[in-house]
PDB file of C-alpha atoms in Angstrom:
ATOM      1  CA  UNK A   1      -0.006   0.003   0.011  1.00 49.00           C
ATOM      2  CA  UNK A   2       2.692   2.316   0.943  1.00 50.00           C
ATOM      3  CA  UNK A   3       5.981   3.311  -1.128  1.00 49.00           C
ATOM      4  CA  UNK A   4       5.006   1.558  -4.255  1.00 50.00           C
ATOM      5  CA  UNK A   5       6.860   3.709  -7.038  1.00 48.00           C
ATOM      6  CA  UNK A   6       6.926   1.490 -10.114  1.00 52.00           C
ATOM      7  CA  UNK A   7       4.334   1.301 -12.797  1.00 51.00           C
ATOM      8  CA  UNK A   8       1.540  -1.108 -11.969  1.00 77.00           C
ATOM      9  CA  UNK A   9      -0.666  -0.687 -15.220  1.00 83.00           C
ATOM     10  CA  UNK A  10      -1.966  -4.355 -15.118  1.00 84.00           C
ATOM     11  CA  UNK A  11      -3.256  -3.855 -11.519  1.00 87.00           C
ATOM     12  CA  UNK A  12      -4.972  -0.746 -12.294  1.00 88.00           C
ATOM     13  CA  UNK A  13      -6.637  -2.061 -15.367  1.00 91.00           C
ATOM     14  CA  UNK A  14      -7.887  -4.953 -13.346  1.00 92.00           C
ATOM     15  CA  UNK A  15      -9.546  -2.630 -10.989  1.00 92.00           C
ATOM     16  CA  UNK A  16     -10.874  -0.663 -13.698  1.00 93.00           C
ATOM     17  CA  UNK A  17     -12.284  -3.807 -15.547  1.00 95.00           C
ATOM     18  CA  UNK A  18     -14.153  -4.941 -12.286  1.00 95.00           C
ATOM     19  CA  UNK A  19     -15.786  -1.519 -11.699  1.00 95.00           C
ATOM     20  CA  UNK A  20     -17.113  -1.633 -15.151  1.00 96.00           C
ATOM     21  CA  UNK A  21     -18.280  -5.089 -14.770  1.00 97.00           C
ATOM     22  CA  UNK A  22     -20.040  -4.150 -11.389  1.00 96.00           C
ATOM     23  CA  UNK A  23     -21.619  -1.122 -13.006  1.00 96.00           C
ATOM     24  CA  UNK A  24     -23.208  -3.237 -15.715  1.00 96.00           C
ATOM     25  CA  UNK A  25     -24.395  -5.664 -13.389  1.00 97.00           C
ATOM     26  CA  UNK A  26     -25.954  -2.835 -11.045  1.00 96.00           C
ATOM     27  CA  UNK A  27     -27.316  -0.938 -13.939  1.00 94.00           C
ATOM     28  CA  UNK A  28     -29.164  -3.962 -15.210  1.00 95.00           C
ATOM     29  CA  UNK A  29     -30.624  -4.789 -11.857  1.00 95.00           C
ATOM     30  CA  UNK A  30     -31.827  -1.318 -11.371  1.00 93.00           C
ATOM     31  CA  UNK A  31     -33.379  -1.049 -14.827  1.00 92.00           C
ATOM     32  CA  UNK A  32     -35.188  -4.323 -14.620  1.00 92.00           C
ATOM     33  CA  UNK A  33     -36.632  -3.988 -11.148  1.00 92.00           C
ATOM     34  CA  UNK A  34     -39.497  -1.814 -10.311  1.00 90.00           C
ATOM     35  CA  UNK A  35     -38.377   0.929  -8.244  1.00 90.00           C
ATOM     36  CA  UNK A  36     -39.190   4.696  -7.443  1.00 91.00           C
ATOM     37  CA  UNK A  37     -37.533   6.449 -10.389  1.00 91.00           C
ATOM     38  CA  UNK A  38     -36.067   9.133  -8.001  1.00 93.00           C
ATOM     39  CA  UNK A  39     -34.242   6.503  -5.721  1.00 93.00           C
ATOM     40  CA  UNK A  40     -33.002   4.389  -8.715  1.00 93.00           C
ATOM     41  CA  UNK A  41     -31.701   7.672 -10.463  1.00 94.00           C
ATOM     42  CA  UNK A  42     -29.833   8.935  -7.357  1.00 95.00           C
ATOM     43  CA  UNK A  43     -28.246   5.605  -6.761  1.00 96.00           C
ATOM     44  CA  UNK A  44     -27.212   5.352 -10.603  1.00 95.00           C
ATOM     45  CA  UNK A  45     -25.965   8.863 -10.404  1.00 96.00           C
ATOM     46  CA  UNK A  46     -24.019   8.279  -7.147  1.00 97.00           C
ATOM     47  CA  UNK A  47     -22.420   5.166  -8.504  1.00 97.00           C
ATOM     48  CA  UNK A  48     -21.442   6.948 -11.539  1.00 97.00           C
ATOM     49  CA  UNK A  49     -19.738   9.694  -9.192  1.00 96.00           C
ATOM     50  CA  UNK A  50     -18.018   6.844  -7.442  1.00 96.00           C
ATOM     51  CA  UNK A  51     -16.608   5.395 -10.737  1.00 96.00           C
ATOM     52  CA  UNK A  52     -15.229   8.720 -11.993  1.00 95.00           C
ATOM     53  CA  UNK A  53     -13.569   9.683  -8.824  1.00 94.00           C
ATOM     54  CA  UNK A  54     -11.910   6.295  -8.262  1.00 91.00           C
ATOM     55  CA  UNK A  55     -10.922   6.154 -11.775  1.00 91.00           C
ATOM     56  CA  UNK A  56      -9.676   9.604 -11.846  1.00 90.00           C
ATOM     57  CA  UNK A  57      -7.629   9.179  -8.713  1.00 86.00           C
ATOM     58  CA  UNK A  58      -6.042   5.909 -10.015  1.00 85.00           C
ATOM     59  CA  UNK A  59      -4.988   7.174 -13.344  1.00 84.00           C
ATOM     60  CA  UNK A  60      -4.832  11.054 -13.416  1.00 81.00           C
ATOM     61  CA  UNK A  61      -4.809  12.782 -10.054  1.00 77.00           C
ATOM     62  CA  UNK A  62      -2.975  10.362  -7.891  1.00 70.00           C
ATOM     63  CA  UNK A  63      -1.272   7.762 -10.206  1.00 64.00           C
ATOM     64  CA  UNK A  64       0.750   5.891  -7.471  1.00 71.00           C
ATOM     65  CA  UNK A  65       1.662   2.438  -7.792  1.00 76.00           C
ATOM     66  CA  UNK A  66      -0.802  -0.395  -6.855  1.00 82.00           C
ATOM     67  CA  UNK A  67       0.308  -3.938  -5.885  1.00 82.00           C
ATOM     68  CA  UNK A  68      -1.896  -6.950  -6.866  1.00 85.00           C
ATOM     69  CA  UNK A  69      -2.892  -7.644  -3.404  1.00 86.00           C
ATOM     70  CA  UNK A  70      -4.246  -4.085  -2.882  1.00 83.00           C
ATOM     71  CA  UNK A  71      -5.907  -4.396  -6.392  1.00 86.00           C
ATOM     72  CA  UNK A  72      -7.702  -7.614  -5.550  1.00 89.00           C
ATOM     73  CA  UNK A  73      -8.667  -6.381  -1.960  1.00 87.00           C
ATOM     74  CA  UNK A  74      -9.945  -3.053  -3.497  1.00 86.00           C
ATOM     75  CA  UNK A  75     -11.925  -4.893  -6.209  1.00 90.00           C
ATOM     76  CA  UNK A  76     -13.682  -7.008  -3.699  1.00 90.00           C
ATOM     77  CA  UNK A  77     -14.597  -4.102  -1.449  1.00 87.00           C
ATOM     78  CA  UNK A  78     -15.942  -2.168  -4.440  1.00 91.00           C
ATOM     79  CA  UNK A  79     -18.291  -5.107  -5.146  1.00 93.00           C
ATOM     80  CA  UNK A  80     -20.047  -4.186  -1.751  1.00 91.00           C
ATOM     81  CA  UNK A  81     -20.492  -0.462  -3.127  1.00 94.00           C
ATOM     82  CA  UNK A  82     -21.503  -1.256  -6.655  1.00 96.00           C
ATOM     83  CA  UNK A  83     -23.551  -4.309  -6.283  1.00 96.00           C
ATOM     84  CA  UNK A  84     -24.344  -4.412  -2.453  1.00 96.00           C
ATOM     85  CA  UNK A  85     -25.935  -0.969  -2.209  1.00 97.00           C
ATOM     86  CA  UNK A  86     -28.072  -1.432  -5.323  1.00 97.00           C
ATOM     87  CA  UNK A  87     -29.198  -4.981  -4.214  1.00 96.00           C
ATOM     88  CA  UNK A  88     -30.041  -3.404  -0.675  1.00 96.00           C
ATOM     89  CA  UNK A  89     -32.116  -0.575  -2.454  1.00 96.00           C
ATOM     90  CA  UNK A  90     -33.882  -3.292  -4.406  1.00 95.00           C
ATOM     91  CA  UNK A  91     -34.686  -5.299  -1.326  1.00 94.00           C
ATOM     92  CA  UNK A  92     -36.035  -2.271   0.675  1.00 92.00           C
ATOM     93  CA  UNK A  93     -38.078  -1.127  -2.517  1.00 85.00           C
ATOM     94  CA  UNK A  94     -39.789   1.764  -0.726  1.00 90.00           C
ATOM     95  CA  UNK A  95     -37.666   4.751  -0.167  1.00 92.00           C
ATOM     96  CA  UNK A  96     -37.435   6.425   3.406  1.00 94.00           C
ATOM     97  CA  UNK A  97     -36.910  10.100   2.027  1.00 95.00           C
ATOM     98  CA  UNK A  98     -35.406  11.282   5.196  1.00 96.00           C
ATOM     99  CA  UNK A  99     -32.516   8.732   4.976  1.00 97.00           C
ATOM    100  CA  UNK A 100     -32.226   9.351   1.309  1.00 96.00           C
ATOM    101  CA  UNK A 101     -31.763  13.167   1.751  1.00 96.00           C
ATOM    102  CA  UNK A 102     -29.282  12.830   4.731  1.00 98.00           C
ATOM    103  CA  UNK A 103     -27.506  10.151   2.743  1.00 97.00           C
ATOM    104  CA  UNK A 104     -27.338  12.401  -0.290  1.00 97.00           C
ATOM    105  CA  UNK A 105     -25.642  14.981   1.810  1.00 98.00           C
ATOM    106  CA  UNK A 106     -23.187  12.658   3.509  1.00 98.00           C
ATOM    107  CA  UNK A 107     -22.178  11.050   0.139  1.00 98.00           C
ATOM    108  CA  UNK A 108     -21.507  14.891  -1.423  1.00 98.00           C
ATOM    109  CA  UNK A 109     -19.517  15.901   1.544  1.00 98.00           C
ATOM    110  CA  UNK A 110     -17.599  12.783   1.919  1.00 98.00           C
ATOM    111  CA  UNK A 111     -16.777  12.780  -2.051  1.00 97.00           C
ATOM    112  CA  UNK A 112     -15.629  16.459  -1.646  1.00 97.00           C
ATOM    113  CA  UNK A 113     -13.528  15.949   1.536  1.00 97.00           C
ATOM    114  CA  UNK A 114     -11.723  12.899   0.072  1.00 95.00           C
ATOM    115  CA  UNK A 115     -11.085  14.258  -3.374  1.00 95.00           C
ATOM    116  CA  UNK A 116     -10.149  17.648  -2.226  1.00 95.00           C
ATOM    117  CA  UNK A 117      -7.737  16.548   0.530  1.00 95.00           C
ATOM    118  CA  UNK A 118      -5.966  14.211  -2.014  1.00 91.00           C
ATOM    119  CA  UNK A 119      -5.848  17.000  -4.764  1.00 92.00           C
ATOM    120  CA  UNK A 120      -4.523  19.645  -2.300  1.00 94.00           C
ATOM    121  CA  UNK A 121      -1.862  17.308  -1.391  1.00 92.00           C
ATOM    122  CA  UNK A 122      -0.742  16.532  -5.018  1.00 90.00           C
ATOM    123  CA  UNK A 123       1.139  19.757  -5.597  1.00 92.00           C
ATOM    124  CA  UNK A 124       3.328  19.203  -2.496  1.00 93.00           C
ATOM    125  CA  UNK A 125       4.097  15.721  -3.377  1.00 87.00           C
ATOM    126  CA  UNK A 126       4.827  16.514  -6.961  1.00 87.00           C
ATOM    127  CA  UNK A 127       7.332  19.317  -5.884  1.00 91.00           C
ATOM    128  CA  UNK A 128      11.012  17.930  -5.734  1.00 91.00           C
ATOM    129  CA  UNK A 129      11.912  20.379  -3.084  1.00 92.00           C
ATOM    130  CA  UNK A 130       9.418  18.750  -0.639  1.00 91.00           C
ATOM    131  CA  UNK A 131      11.055  15.265  -1.003  1.00 90.00           C
ATOM    132  CA  UNK A 132      11.347  13.729   2.272  1.00 89.00           C
ATOM    133  CA  UNK A 133       9.009  16.228   3.946  1.00 94.00           C
ATOM    134  CA  UNK A 134       5.801  15.435   5.741  1.00 96.00           C
ATOM    135  CA  UNK A 135       2.548  16.983   4.230  1.00 96.00           C
ATOM    136  CA  UNK A 136       0.427  18.457   7.123  1.00 96.00           C
ATOM    137  CA  UNK A 137      -1.414  21.092   5.234  1.00 95.00           C
ATOM    138  CA  UNK A 138      -4.713  21.401   3.436  1.00 96.00           C
ATOM    139  CA  UNK A 139      -7.569  19.211   4.955  1.00 97.00           C
ATOM    140  CA  UNK A 140      -4.989  16.999   6.401  1.00 97.00           C
ATOM    141  CA  UNK A 141      -4.379  19.811   8.842  1.00 96.00           C
ATOM    142  CA  UNK A 142      -7.735  18.721  10.679  1.00 97.00           C
ATOM    143  CA  UNK A 143      -6.955  15.098  10.728  1.00 98.00           C
ATOM    144  CA  UNK A 144      -3.964  12.768   9.741  1.00 97.00           C
ATOM    145  CA  UNK A 145      -6.221  10.489   7.808  1.00 97.00           C
ATOM    146  CA  UNK A 146      -8.908  13.013   6.747  1.00 97.00           C
ATOM    147  CA  UNK A 147      -9.058  11.026   3.419  1.00 95.00           C
ATOM    148  CA  UNK A 148     -10.133   8.134   5.218  1.00 96.00           C
ATOM    149  CA  UNK A 149     -12.945  10.126   6.947  1.00 98.00           C
ATOM    150  CA  UNK A 150     -14.080  11.221   3.489  1.00 97.00           C
ATOM    151  CA  UNK A 151     -14.434   7.614   2.447  1.00 96.00           C
ATOM    152  CA  UNK A 152     -16.376   6.624   5.530  1.00 97.00           C
ATOM    153  CA  UNK A 153     -18.842   9.569   4.829  1.00 98.00           C
ATOM    154  CA  UNK A 154     -19.513   8.798   1.178  1.00 98.00           C
ATOM    155  CA  UNK A 155     -20.039   5.177   2.012  1.00 97.00           C
ATOM    156  CA  UNK A 156     -22.394   6.049   4.737  1.00 98.00           C
ATOM    157  CA  UNK A 157     -24.141   8.263   2.386  1.00 98.00           C
ATOM    158  CA  UNK A 158     -24.628   5.399  -0.169  1.00 97.00           C
ATOM    159  CA  UNK A 159     -25.869   3.260   2.617  1.00 97.00           C
ATOM    160  CA  UNK A 160     -28.414   5.796   3.628  1.00 98.00           C
ATOM    161  CA  UNK A 161     -29.503   6.186   0.202  1.00 97.00           C
ATOM    162  CA  UNK A 162     -30.564   2.561   0.085  1.00 96.00           C
ATOM    163  CA  UNK A 163     -33.227   3.343   2.777  1.00 96.00           C
ATOM    164  CA  UNK A 164     -32.182  -0.200   4.318  1.00 96.00           C
ATOM    165  CA  UNK A 165     -30.966  -0.257   7.852  1.00 96.00           C
ATOM    166  CA  UNK A 166     -28.759  -3.437   6.984  1.00 97.00           C
ATOM    167  CA  UNK A 167     -26.722  -1.296   4.620  1.00 97.00           C
ATOM    168  CA  UNK A 168     -25.216   0.476   7.585  1.00 97.00           C
ATOM    169  CA  UNK A 169     -23.107  -2.555   8.301  1.00 97.00           C
ATOM    170  CA  UNK A 170     -20.958  -1.809   5.194  1.00 96.00           C
ATOM    171  CA  UNK A 171     -19.795   1.724   6.546  1.00 96.00           C
ATOM    172  CA  UNK A 172     -19.427   0.353   9.863  1.00 97.00           C
ATOM    173  CA  UNK A 173     -17.182  -2.390   8.529  1.00 95.00           C
ATOM    174  CA  UNK A 174     -15.105   0.086   6.497  1.00 94.00           C
ATOM    175  CA  UNK A 175     -14.766   2.218   9.830  1.00 97.00           C
ATOM    176  CA  UNK A 176     -13.545  -0.700  11.730  1.00 96.00           C
ATOM    177  CA  UNK A 177     -11.115  -1.730   8.876  1.00 93.00           C
ATOM    178  CA  UNK A 178      -9.613   1.812   9.072  1.00 95.00           C
ATOM    179  CA  UNK A 179      -9.303   1.984  12.706  1.00 97.00           C
ATOM    180  CA  UNK A 180      -8.175  -1.503  13.369  1.00 96.00           C
ATOM    181  CA  UNK A 181      -5.862  -2.059  10.065  1.00 94.00           C
ATOM    182  CA  UNK A 182      -5.301   0.707   7.885  1.00 92.00           C
ATOM    183  CA  UNK A 183      -4.561   3.617  10.201  1.00 97.00           C
ATOM    184  CA  UNK A 184      -2.297   1.681  12.526  1.00 97.00           C
ATOM    185  CA  UNK A 185      -0.331   0.393   9.228  1.00 95.00           C
ATOM    186  CA  UNK A 186      -0.236   3.956   7.896  1.00 95.00           C
ATOM    187  CA  UNK A 187       0.829   5.395  11.148  1.00 97.00           C
ATOM    188  CA  UNK A 188       3.729   2.805  11.483  1.00 96.00           C
ATOM    189  CA  UNK A 189       4.894   3.779   8.029  1.00 94.00           C
ATOM    190  CA  UNK A 190       4.853   7.520   8.552  1.00 96.00           C
ATOM    191  CA  UNK A 191       6.518   7.298  11.797  1.00 96.00           C
ATOM    192  CA  UNK A 192       9.442   5.206  10.402  1.00 95.00           C
ATOM    193  CA  UNK A 193       9.728   7.414   7.273  1.00 94.00           C
ATOM    194  CA  UNK A 194       9.307  10.999   8.992  1.00 95.00           C
ATOM    195  CA  UNK A 195      10.493  10.223  12.560  1.00 95.00           C
ATOM    196  CA  UNK A 196      10.088  13.135  15.010  1.00 95.00           C
ATOM    197  CA  UNK A 197       7.967  15.321  12.363  1.00 95.00           C
ATOM    198  CA  UNK A 198       5.406  12.509  12.484  1.00 96.00           C
ATOM    199  CA  UNK A 199       5.323  12.276  16.180  1.00 96.00           C
ATOM    200  CA  UNK A 200       4.807  15.954  16.646  1.00 97.00           C
ATOM    201  CA  UNK A 201       1.905  15.916  13.917  1.00 97.00           C
ATOM    202  CA  UNK A 202       0.252  12.870  15.570  1.00 96.00           C
ATOM    203  CA  UNK A 203       0.520  14.599  18.919  1.00 96.00           C
ATOM    204  CA  UNK A 204      -1.048  17.630  17.828  1.00 96.00           C
ATOM    205  CA  UNK A 205      -3.761  16.488  15.280  1.00 97.00           C
ATOM    206  CA  UNK A 206      -6.655  14.177  15.460  1.00 97.00           C
ATOM    207  CA  UNK A 207      -6.385  10.712  13.673  1.00 97.00           C
ATOM    208  CA  UNK A 208      -9.646  10.380  11.615  1.00 97.00           C
ATOM    209  CA  UNK A 209     -12.510  12.761  12.518  1.00 96.00           C
ATOM    210  CA  UNK A 210     -11.759  16.366  12.892  1.00 96.00           C
ATOM    211  CA  UNK A 211     -12.141  17.780  16.402  1.00 94.00           C
ATOM    212  CA  UNK A 212     -13.147  14.480  17.705  1.00 95.00           C
ATOM    213  CA  UNK A 213     -10.505  11.456  17.366  1.00 94.00           C
TER     214      UNK A 213
END
């Protein structure tokens, strides 16, 4: 996950192919199943936004290396988003508009937070003068893993847009994975690479949720 600088086009194309496959399947389900047109339309639009953001990040905005282990793991996780949420929406059938509205807000905010955090960091990382320096600016000023926080928010938004309470298990699982696995691994990597600079950053900045934790 960290420190991969070689070209990994094959792994990226695998992720892209799986996303397209998931979108085709989800689109077919949503088209052939009788659903409220607004609920169906919002889900389709949200999934297209997810596809655009993830693909843009992978190939254009943050073209870092991706190993095959991460590619396979991400593709399995994406199946929950692209297939799980449409299936749960179809299962629920009747939209709860309060959940849909709140979910749409969470989805928009989370998408903006995640993408903005990464794009603000990109020029700093691209500047050779900053090589070996820890980035603590932009939205990362408010939380060390603010990008993960954005991920949790937009996934929570998709869950709420299904109007199905069972869907909340997906963002809860994602949050648990971040807290128990990704964040400890990332912190260990950052501590090893940046030493005292990261220790100070960690002591003065929240881990995931601004102003809370």
